[in-house]
Short mmCIF file of C-alpha atoms in Angstrom, two decimals:
data_model
loop_
_atom_site.label_atom_id
_atom_site.label_comp_id
_atom_site.label_asym_id
_atom_site.label_seq_id
_atom_site.Cartn_x
_atom_site.Cartn_y
_atom_site.Cartn_z
CA THR W 1 46.53 34.60 -7.36
CA SER W 2 45.86 31.74 -10.43
CA LEU W 3 42.79 33.92 -11.67
CA LEU W 4 45.49 37.02 -11.78
CA ALA W 5 47.89 34.81 -13.57
CA THR W 6 45.41 34.19 -16.48
CA CYS W 7 44.20 37.67 -17.17
CA ARG W 8 45.94 39.99 -19.18
CA PHE W 9 45.87 42.96 -17.62
CA VAL W 10 44.16 43.92 -14.30
CA ILE W 11 42.26 47.38 -13.59
CA ASN W 12 42.62 48.16 -9.78
CA LEU W 13 39.46 49.69 -8.29
CA ALA W 14 40.19 51.31 -4.82
CA THR W 15 37.96 53.53 -2.77
CA LEU W 16 39.34 56.36 -1.06
CA GLU W 17 39.54 54.96 2.95
CA ASP W 18 41.35 54.94 6.10
CA HIS W 19 41.70 51.21 7.74
CA PRO W 20 41.86 50.37 11.26
CA VAL W 21 45.01 48.12 10.91
CA LEU W 22 46.68 49.28 7.56
CA GLY W 23 46.50 53.14 7.73
CA TYR W 24 44.95 53.33 4.70
CA ARG W 25 43.38 50.95 2.34
CA LEU W 26 43.97 52.49 -1.08
CA ALA W 27 45.59 50.95 -4.33
CA LEU W 28 48.16 48.61 -3.06
CA ALA W 29 46.87 47.55 -0.22
CA ASN W 30 43.38 46.72 -2.68
CA GLN W 31 45.32 45.15 -4.98
CA VAL W 32 47.09 43.19 -2.60
CA LEU W 33 43.76 42.08 -0.81
CA GLY W 34 42.35 41.48 -3.31
CA SER W 35 44.46 39.10 -4.83
CA PHE W 36 44.61 36.83 -1.87
CA LYS W 37 41.77 34.26 -0.91
CA ASN W 38 42.35 34.48 2.82
CA SER W 39 43.68 37.75 3.65
CA GLN W 40 43.64 37.57 7.84
CA HIS W 41 46.16 34.49 7.11
CA PHE W 42 47.98 36.44 4.42
CA GLU W 43 48.55 39.46 6.84
CA LYS W 44 49.60 37.60 9.91
CA HIS W 45 51.76 35.42 7.33
CA TRP W 46 53.40 38.61 5.53
CA GLY W 47 54.42 41.10 8.69
CA GLY W 48 51.15 42.65 8.31
CA THR W 49 51.24 46.58 6.32
CA VAL W 50 55.29 46.09 5.84
CA GLY W 51 54.69 42.80 3.47
CA PHE W 52 52.20 44.88 1.31
CA GLY W 53 54.90 46.79 -0.13
CA GLU W 54 57.26 44.29 -0.76
CA ILE W 55 54.38 41.63 -2.68
CA ALA W 56 54.09 44.78 -4.66
CA THR W 57 57.05 44.42 -6.08
CA TRP W 58 56.38 40.80 -7.39
CA LYS W 59 56.85 40.52 -10.81
CA LEU W 60 52.73 39.52 -11.60
CA PHE W 61 51.77 42.48 -9.55
CA ARG W 62 53.86 44.97 -11.73
CA GLN W 63 52.84 43.27 -14.75
CA LYS W 64 49.12 42.64 -14.45
CA PHE W 65 48.30 45.90 -12.41
CA VAL W 66 47.98 48.44 -15.66
CA LEU W 67 46.02 50.94 -14.18
CA HIS W 68 44.74 52.41 -10.45
CA ILE W 69 41.43 54.22 -9.91
CA LEU W 70 40.23 55.33 -7.04
CA ASP W 71 36.85 56.15 -6.33
CA GLY W 72 36.68 59.02 -3.79
CA LEU W 73 33.45 60.64 -4.08
CA ARG W 74 32.80 59.55 -0.47
CA GLY W 75 35.93 59.26 1.84
CA THR W 76 36.43 57.92 5.02
CA TYR W 77 38.91 59.39 7.60
CA ASN W 78 38.22 57.64 10.78
CA GLY W 79 36.41 54.28 10.49
CA GLU W 80 32.87 54.31 8.84
CA ALA W 81 31.80 56.92 11.46
CA ALA W 82 33.90 59.40 9.94
CA ASN W 83 33.10 59.88 6.21
CA TRP W 84 32.61 62.97 4.24
CA HIS W 85 32.35 63.77 0.79
CA ALA W 86 35.38 64.48 -0.85
CA GLN W 87 33.70 64.46 -4.11
CA VAL W 88 36.99 63.59 -6.15
CA TYR W 89 38.44 60.26 -8.87
CA LEU W 90 41.90 59.83 -8.82
CA GLY W 91 43.75 57.31 -11.63
CA SER W 92 47.54 56.71 -11.97
CA THR W 93 49.39 54.11 -13.77
CA ASP W 94 51.86 54.63 -10.58
CA PRO W 95 50.16 52.87 -7.28
CA VAL W 96 52.80 54.43 -4.85
CA ALA W 97 52.06 58.24 -6.05
CA LEU W 98 48.18 57.05 -5.97
CA ASP W 99 48.59 56.39 -2.63
CA ARG W 100 50.68 59.19 -1.10
CA VAL W 101 48.21 62.02 -3.05
CA ALA W 102 44.95 59.79 -1.80
CA GLY W 103 46.65 59.71 2.26
CA SER W 104 47.15 63.21 1.84
CA LEU W 105 43.14 63.72 1.55
CA ILE W 106 42.58 61.51 3.71
CA ASP W 107 44.83 63.27 6.34
CA MET W 108 43.55 66.82 5.80
CA ALA W 109 40.19 65.37 6.35
CA ARG W 110 41.72 64.10 9.56
CA ARG W 111 43.87 67.31 10.76
CA ARG W 112 39.90 69.40 10.27
CA ALA W 113 38.54 66.93 12.45
CA GLY W 114 41.10 67.43 15.00
CA LEU W 115 42.72 63.68 14.72
CA PRO W 116 46.05 62.89 14.04
CA GLN W 117 47.85 61.81 10.85
CA ILE W 118 47.74 58.00 9.95
CA ASN W 119 51.12 57.91 10.49
CA ASN W 120 51.23 60.12 13.50
CA SER W 121 48.63 57.67 15.35
CA GLN W 122 48.52 53.88 16.33
CA ARG W 123 48.64 52.47 12.72
CA SER W 124 50.84 53.43 9.80
CA ALA W 125 50.70 52.71 6.28
CA ARG W 126 54.46 52.01 6.22
CA TYR W 127 53.91 49.46 3.38
CA ILE W 128 53.87 52.84 1.31
CA ASP W 129 57.40 53.36 1.91
CA VAL W 130 58.48 50.27 1.60
CA ALA W 131 56.93 49.88 -2.13
CA SER W 132 58.58 53.33 -2.88
CA MET W 133 61.97 51.88 -1.84
CA ASN W 134 61.38 48.74 -3.99
CA ASN W 135 60.82 51.49 -6.86
CA VAL W 136 56.86 49.82 -7.12
CA GLY W 137 56.60 54.03 -7.46
CA GLU W 138 56.98 57.31 -7.02
CA GLY W 139 56.80 58.30 -2.61
CA ASP W 140 58.22 61.69 -2.99
CA PRO W 141 55.30 64.04 -2.57
CA GLU W 142 57.63 66.66 -3.99
CA LYS W 143 58.17 64.35 -7.24
CA ILE W 144 54.41 63.47 -7.69
CA VAL W 145 52.73 65.43 -10.66
CA HIS W 146 49.49 65.32 -10.57
CA ASP W 147 46.07 66.99 -10.84
CA ILE W 148 43.12 66.37 -9.40
CA LEU W 149 39.50 66.63 -10.65
CA GLN W 150 36.66 67.80 -8.40
CA THR W 151 33.16 66.77 -9.75
CA PRO W 152 30.73 69.94 -9.64
#
């Protein structure tokens, strides 16, 4: 985090992927895990995924991370063995809204494959809910205004 403190702004570059522990590894998880050296100890110390939503409230994170871009040209929906060419890029100043939209894309791919949604499986992306409840961003899908640009 000392490098993070010296930067004026940070652009968070994430990918469209599910994660065996986190549920999703999108903008919020990427910004938190990418900001610490020992993410395994960090995950254990902060209570796993719920803590990510709390850490996203820290002043340092809220001030420094000004743009979140998600590369979804290829995404995973059930580990590396199950990927698809989603052909999307997503961008937002709101990491919670971006994760909601990107998570819905992963869940659509999982439904097409006959798999349960992430939050209905053994893993859960509760950290997105925690970040939303702490006003890090908009977590209500009905209130998120977005456009998805698809490549030809």
